[in-house]
CSV table of C-alpha atoms and ligand atoms in Angstrom, one decimal:
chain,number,residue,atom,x,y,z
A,1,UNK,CA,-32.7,42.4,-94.9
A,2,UNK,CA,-29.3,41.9,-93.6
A,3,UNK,CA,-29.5,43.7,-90.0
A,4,UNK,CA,-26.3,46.0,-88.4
A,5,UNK,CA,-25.6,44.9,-85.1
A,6,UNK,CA,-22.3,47.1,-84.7
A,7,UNK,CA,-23.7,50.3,-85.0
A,8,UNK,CA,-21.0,52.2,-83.2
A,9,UNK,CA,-17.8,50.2,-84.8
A,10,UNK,CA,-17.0,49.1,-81.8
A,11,UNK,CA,-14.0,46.2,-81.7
A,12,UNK,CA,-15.1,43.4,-80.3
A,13,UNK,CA,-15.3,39.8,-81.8
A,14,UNK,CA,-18.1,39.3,-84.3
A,15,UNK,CA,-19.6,36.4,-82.8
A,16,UNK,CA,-19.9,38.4,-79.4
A,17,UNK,CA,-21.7,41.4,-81.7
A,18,UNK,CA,-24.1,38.3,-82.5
A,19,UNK,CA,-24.3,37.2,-79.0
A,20,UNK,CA,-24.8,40.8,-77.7
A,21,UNK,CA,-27.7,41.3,-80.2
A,22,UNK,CA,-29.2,37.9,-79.2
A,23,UNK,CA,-29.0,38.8,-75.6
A,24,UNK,CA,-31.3,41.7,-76.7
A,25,UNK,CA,-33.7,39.3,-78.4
A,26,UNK,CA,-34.0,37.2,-76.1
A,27,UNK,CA,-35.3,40.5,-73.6
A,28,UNK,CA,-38.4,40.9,-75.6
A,29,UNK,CA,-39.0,37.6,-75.5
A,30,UNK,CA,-40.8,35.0,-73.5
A,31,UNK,CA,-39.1,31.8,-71.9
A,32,UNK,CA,-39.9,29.0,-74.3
A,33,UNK,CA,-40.1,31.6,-77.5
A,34,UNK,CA,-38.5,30.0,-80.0
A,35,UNK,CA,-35.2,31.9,-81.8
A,36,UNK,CA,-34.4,32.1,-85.5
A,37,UNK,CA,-32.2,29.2,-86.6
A,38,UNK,CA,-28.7,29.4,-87.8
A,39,UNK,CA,-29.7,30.1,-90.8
A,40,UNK,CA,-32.1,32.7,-90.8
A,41,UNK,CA,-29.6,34.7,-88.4
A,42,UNK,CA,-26.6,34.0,-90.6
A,43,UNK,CA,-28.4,35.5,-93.1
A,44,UNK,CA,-29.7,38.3,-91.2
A,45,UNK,CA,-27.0,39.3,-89.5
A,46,UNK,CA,-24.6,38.7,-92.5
A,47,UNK,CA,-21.8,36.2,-91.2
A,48,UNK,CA,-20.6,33.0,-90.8
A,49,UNK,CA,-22.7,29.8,-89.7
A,50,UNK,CA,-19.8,29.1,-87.3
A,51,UNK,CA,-20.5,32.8,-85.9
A,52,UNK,CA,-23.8,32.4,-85.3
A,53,UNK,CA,-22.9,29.1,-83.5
A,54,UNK,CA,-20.6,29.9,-81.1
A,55,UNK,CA,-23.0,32.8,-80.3
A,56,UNK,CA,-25.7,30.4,-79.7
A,57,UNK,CA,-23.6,28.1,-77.8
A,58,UNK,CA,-22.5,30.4,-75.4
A,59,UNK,CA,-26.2,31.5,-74.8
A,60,UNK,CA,-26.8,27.9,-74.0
A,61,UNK,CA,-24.2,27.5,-71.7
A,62,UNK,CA,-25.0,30.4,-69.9
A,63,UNK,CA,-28.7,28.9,-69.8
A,64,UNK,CA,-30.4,31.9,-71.4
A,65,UNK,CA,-30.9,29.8,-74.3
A,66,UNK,CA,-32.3,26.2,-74.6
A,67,UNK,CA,-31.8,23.7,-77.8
A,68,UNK,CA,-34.3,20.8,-77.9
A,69,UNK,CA,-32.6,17.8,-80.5
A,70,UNK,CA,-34.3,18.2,-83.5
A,71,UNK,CA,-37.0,20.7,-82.9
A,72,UNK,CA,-34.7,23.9,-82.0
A,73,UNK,CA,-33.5,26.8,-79.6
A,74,UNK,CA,-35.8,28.1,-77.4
A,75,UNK,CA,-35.5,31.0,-75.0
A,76,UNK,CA,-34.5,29.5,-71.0
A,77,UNK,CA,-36.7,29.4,-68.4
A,78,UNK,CA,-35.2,31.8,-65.3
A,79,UNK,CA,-32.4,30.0,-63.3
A,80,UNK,CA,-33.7,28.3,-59.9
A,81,UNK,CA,-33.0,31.0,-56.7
A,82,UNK,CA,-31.1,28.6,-54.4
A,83,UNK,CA,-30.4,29.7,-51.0
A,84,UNK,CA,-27.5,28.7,-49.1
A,85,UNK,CA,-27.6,28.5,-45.5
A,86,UNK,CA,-26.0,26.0,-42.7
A,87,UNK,CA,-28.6,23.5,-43.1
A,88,UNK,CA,-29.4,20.6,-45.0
A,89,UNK,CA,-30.3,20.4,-48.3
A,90,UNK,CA,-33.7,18.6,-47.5
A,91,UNK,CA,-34.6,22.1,-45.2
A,92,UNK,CA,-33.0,24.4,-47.7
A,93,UNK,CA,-35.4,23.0,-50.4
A,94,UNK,CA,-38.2,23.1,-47.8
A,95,UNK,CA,-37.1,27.0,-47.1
A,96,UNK,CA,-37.7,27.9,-50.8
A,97,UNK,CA,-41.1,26.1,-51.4
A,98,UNK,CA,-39.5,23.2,-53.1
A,99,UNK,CA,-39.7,19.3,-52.1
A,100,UNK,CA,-36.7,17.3,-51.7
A,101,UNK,CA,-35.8,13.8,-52.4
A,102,UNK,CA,-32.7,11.5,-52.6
A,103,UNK,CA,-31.9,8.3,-54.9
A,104,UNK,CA,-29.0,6.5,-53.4
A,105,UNK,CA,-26.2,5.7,-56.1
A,106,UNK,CA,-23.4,4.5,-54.6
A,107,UNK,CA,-22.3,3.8,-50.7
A,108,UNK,CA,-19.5,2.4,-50.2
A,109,UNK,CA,-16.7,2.1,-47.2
A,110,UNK,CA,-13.3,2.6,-48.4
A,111,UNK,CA,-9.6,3.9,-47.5
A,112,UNK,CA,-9.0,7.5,-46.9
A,113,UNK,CA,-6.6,9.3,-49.3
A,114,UNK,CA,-4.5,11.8,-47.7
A,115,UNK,CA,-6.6,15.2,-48.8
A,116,UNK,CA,-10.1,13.4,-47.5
A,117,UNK,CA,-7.9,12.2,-44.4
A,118,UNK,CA,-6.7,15.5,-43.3
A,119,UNK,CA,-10.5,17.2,-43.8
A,120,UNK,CA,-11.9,15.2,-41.2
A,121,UNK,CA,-9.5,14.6,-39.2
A,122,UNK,CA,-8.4,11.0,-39.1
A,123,UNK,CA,-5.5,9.2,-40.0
A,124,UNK,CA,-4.2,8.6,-43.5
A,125,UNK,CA,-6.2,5.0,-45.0
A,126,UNK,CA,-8.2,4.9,-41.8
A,127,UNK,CA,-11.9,3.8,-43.3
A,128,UNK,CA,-14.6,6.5,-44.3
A,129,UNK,CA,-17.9,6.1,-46.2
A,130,UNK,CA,-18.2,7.5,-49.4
A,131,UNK,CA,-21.8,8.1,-50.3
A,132,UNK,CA,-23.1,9.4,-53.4
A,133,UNK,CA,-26.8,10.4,-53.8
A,134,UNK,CA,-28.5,12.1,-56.5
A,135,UNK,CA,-30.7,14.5,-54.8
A,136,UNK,CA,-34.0,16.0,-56.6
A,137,UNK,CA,-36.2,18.6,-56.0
A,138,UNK,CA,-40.1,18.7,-56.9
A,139,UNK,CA,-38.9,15.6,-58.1
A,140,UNK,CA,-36.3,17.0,-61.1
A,141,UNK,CA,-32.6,15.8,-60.4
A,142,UNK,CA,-31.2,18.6,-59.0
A,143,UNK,CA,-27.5,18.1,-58.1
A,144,UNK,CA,-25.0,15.0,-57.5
A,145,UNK,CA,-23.2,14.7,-54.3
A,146,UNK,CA,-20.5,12.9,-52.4
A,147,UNK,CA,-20.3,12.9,-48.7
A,148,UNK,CA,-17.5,11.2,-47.0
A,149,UNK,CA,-17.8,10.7,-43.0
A,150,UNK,CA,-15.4,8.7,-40.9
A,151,UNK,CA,-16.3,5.1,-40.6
A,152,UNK,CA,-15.5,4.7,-37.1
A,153,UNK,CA,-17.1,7.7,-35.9
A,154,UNK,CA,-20.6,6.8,-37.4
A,155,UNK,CA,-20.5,3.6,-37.6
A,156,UNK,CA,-23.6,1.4,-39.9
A,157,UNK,CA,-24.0,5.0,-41.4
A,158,UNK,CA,-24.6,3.3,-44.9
A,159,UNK,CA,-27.7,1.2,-43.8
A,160,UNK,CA,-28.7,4.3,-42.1
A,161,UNK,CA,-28.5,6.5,-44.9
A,162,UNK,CA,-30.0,3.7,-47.2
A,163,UNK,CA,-33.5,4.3,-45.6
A,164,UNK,CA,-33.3,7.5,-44.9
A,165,UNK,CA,-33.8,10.6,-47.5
A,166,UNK,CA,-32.2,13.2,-45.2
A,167,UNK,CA,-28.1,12.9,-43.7
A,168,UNK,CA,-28.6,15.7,-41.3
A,169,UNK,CA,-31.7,13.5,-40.1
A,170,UNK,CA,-29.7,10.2,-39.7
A,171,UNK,CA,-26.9,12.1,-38.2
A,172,UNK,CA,-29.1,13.8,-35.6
A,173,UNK,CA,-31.5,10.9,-34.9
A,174,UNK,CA,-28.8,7.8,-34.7
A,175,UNK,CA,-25.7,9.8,-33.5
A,176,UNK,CA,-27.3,13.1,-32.0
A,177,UNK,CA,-24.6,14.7,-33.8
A,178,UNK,CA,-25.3,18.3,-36.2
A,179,UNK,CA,-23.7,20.5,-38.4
A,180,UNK,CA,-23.5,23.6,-36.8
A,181,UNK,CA,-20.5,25.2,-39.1
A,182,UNK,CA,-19.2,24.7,-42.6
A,183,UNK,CA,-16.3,26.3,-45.0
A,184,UNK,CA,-18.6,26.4,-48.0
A,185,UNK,CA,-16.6,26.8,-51.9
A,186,UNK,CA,-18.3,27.5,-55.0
A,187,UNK,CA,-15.9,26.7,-58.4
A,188,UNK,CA,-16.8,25.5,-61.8
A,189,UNK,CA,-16.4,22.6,-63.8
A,190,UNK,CA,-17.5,20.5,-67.0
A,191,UNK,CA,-20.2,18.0,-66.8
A,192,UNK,CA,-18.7,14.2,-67.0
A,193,UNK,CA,-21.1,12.1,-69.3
A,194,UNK,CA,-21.9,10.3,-66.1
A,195,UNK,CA,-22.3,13.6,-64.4
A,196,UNK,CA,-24.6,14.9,-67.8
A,197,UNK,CA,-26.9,11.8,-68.1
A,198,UNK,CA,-28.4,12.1,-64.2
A,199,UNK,CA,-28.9,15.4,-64.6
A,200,UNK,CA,-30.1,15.6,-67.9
A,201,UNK,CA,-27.9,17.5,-69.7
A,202,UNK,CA,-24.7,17.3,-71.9
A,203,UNK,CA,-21.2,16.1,-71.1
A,204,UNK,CA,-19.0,19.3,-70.8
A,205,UNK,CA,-21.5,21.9,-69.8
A,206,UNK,CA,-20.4,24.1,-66.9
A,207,UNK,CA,-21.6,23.1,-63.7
A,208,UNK,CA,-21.2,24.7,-60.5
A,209,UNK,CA,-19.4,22.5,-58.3
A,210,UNK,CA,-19.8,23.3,-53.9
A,211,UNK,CA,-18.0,21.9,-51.5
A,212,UNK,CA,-18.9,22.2,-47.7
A,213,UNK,CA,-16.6,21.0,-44.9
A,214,UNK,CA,-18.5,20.8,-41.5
A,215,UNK,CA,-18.0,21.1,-38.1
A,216,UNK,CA,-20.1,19.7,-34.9
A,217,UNK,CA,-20.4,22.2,-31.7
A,218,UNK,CA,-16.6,21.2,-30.8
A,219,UNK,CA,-15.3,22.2,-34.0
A,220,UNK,CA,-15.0,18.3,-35.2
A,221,UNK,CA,-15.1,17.8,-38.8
A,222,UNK,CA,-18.3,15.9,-39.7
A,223,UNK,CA,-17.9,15.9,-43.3
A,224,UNK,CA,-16.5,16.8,-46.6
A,225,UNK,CA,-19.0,16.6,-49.6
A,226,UNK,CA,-18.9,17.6,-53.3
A,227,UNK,CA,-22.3,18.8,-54.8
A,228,UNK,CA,-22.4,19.2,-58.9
A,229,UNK,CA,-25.1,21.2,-59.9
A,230,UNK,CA,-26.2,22.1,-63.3
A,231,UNK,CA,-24.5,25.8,-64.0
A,232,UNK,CA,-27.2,26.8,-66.9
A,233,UNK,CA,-30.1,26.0,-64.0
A,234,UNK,CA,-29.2,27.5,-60.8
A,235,UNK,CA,-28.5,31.0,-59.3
A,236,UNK,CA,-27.1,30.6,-55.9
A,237,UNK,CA,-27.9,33.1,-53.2
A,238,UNK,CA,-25.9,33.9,-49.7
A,239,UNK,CA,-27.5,36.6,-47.5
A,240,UNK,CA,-24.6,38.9,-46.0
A,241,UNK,CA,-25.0,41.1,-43.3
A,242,UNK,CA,-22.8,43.8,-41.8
A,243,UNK,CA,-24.4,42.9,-37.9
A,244,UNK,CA,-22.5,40.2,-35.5
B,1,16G,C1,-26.3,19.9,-48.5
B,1,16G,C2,-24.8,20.0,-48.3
B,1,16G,C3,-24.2,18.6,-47.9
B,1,16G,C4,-25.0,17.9,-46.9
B,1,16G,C5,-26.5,17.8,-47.3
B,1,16G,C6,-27.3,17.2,-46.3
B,1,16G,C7,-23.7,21.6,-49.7
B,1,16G,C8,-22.9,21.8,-50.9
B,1,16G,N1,-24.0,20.4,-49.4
B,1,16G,O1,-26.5,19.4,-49.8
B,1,16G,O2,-22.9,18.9,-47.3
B,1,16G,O3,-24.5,16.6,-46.7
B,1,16G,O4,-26.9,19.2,-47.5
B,1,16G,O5,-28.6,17.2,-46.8
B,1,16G,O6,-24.1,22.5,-49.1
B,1,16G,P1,-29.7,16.1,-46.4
B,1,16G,O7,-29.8,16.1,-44.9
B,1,16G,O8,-31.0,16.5,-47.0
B,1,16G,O9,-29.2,14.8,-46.9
């Protein structure tokens, strides 16, 4: 039975009329239900196979859907509630039930370009640790991020940081210093296939990328850090108020 699913004639692009009707599917449906293939919907919905794929793409990307090589597409699990506050991503974790940990990938001490410079507030090629850590949570990879810090201002930071699984920690512990403010940005971008392997999923997905710029108690920069995060996985969440 070939199904309608413009009723109404409305003008919009046919793959979106398939997306739109697989959006309502996927309502009645459980996460880890398993959709019609390509070819059952092709035939159902009467259209093209590169219809139904863009369709289903999109619904992937957008993390409703879920394809599993060589078995098929499955409805998502819901996104992960992330909140976002002014603390560190070991307490934010601990804030919504979760358990954090960190795998080191990369610390090195290099140059600063002119951007990374100017954020914290140093001179042009003055040195600065770039540290990149895979951090995880319940012990799923969770994001990939890349502090830089001045070099001279904390200096051994790497060794530091090597042993420990928390920055803020190290930064409070060895050089009594904290975060207290941060610009925070939230853009998006494609998964590199470095990016895609750590955290599991394919090179040019949409991630959300954050950056956070922060400030000690005498408005001093601190640090100026990239976090990827996987954009099908996570919902983030910033409490506003109207008070002071
Ligand atoms: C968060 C911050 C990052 C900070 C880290 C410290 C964002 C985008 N990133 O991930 O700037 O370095 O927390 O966490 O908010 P840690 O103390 O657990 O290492």
């Amino acid at each position: 039975m070939v199904l309608d699913i413009n009723p109404s004639g409305a003008r919009e692009p046919k793959y979106y009329q398939v997306k739109r009707h697989l959006l309502q599917l996927i309502d009645t449906l459980e996460p880890g239900s398993l959709v019609p293939t390509e070819r059952v919907l092709t035939v159902e919905l009467a259209t093209s196979r590169t219809t139904v794929r863009q369709a289903l793409s999109e619904l992937v990307g957008e993390g409703r859907l879920v394809r599993r090589q060589g078995s098929g597409t499955y409805v998502a699990e819901p996104k992960i509630a992330w909140p976002l506050h002014m603390t560190s991503f070991t307490e934010q974790a601990a804030a919504a039930g979760y358990s954090a940990s960190t795998q080191l990938l990369d610390a090195v001490r290099e140059r600063a370009t002119e951007d990374i410079a100017a954020r914290l507030a140093i001179k042009p090629a003055a040195a600065v640790y770039c540290i990149e850590r895979l951090r995880l949570v319940d012990g799923t990879p969770m994001a990939v991020e890349t502090s830089y810090l001045s070099a001279a201002r904390f200096p051994g930071l790497i060794s530091h940081v090597r042993k420990a699984s928390s920055l803020y920690q190290v930064l409070a512990d060895v050089y009594d210093t904290a975060p207290v403010a941060a610009e925070e940005t939230i853009e998006t971008a494609a998964a590199s296939p470095r990016e895609a392997e750590l955290l599991n999923t394919d090179t040019g997905s949409p991630m959300l990328v954050l950056g956070r710029h922060s400030f000690d108690a005498a408005g001093e920069p601190i640090e100026w850090v990239h976090s990827w995060y996987r954009g099908d996985r996570y919902v983030f969440v910033a409490k506003l108020s109207s008070g002071q």
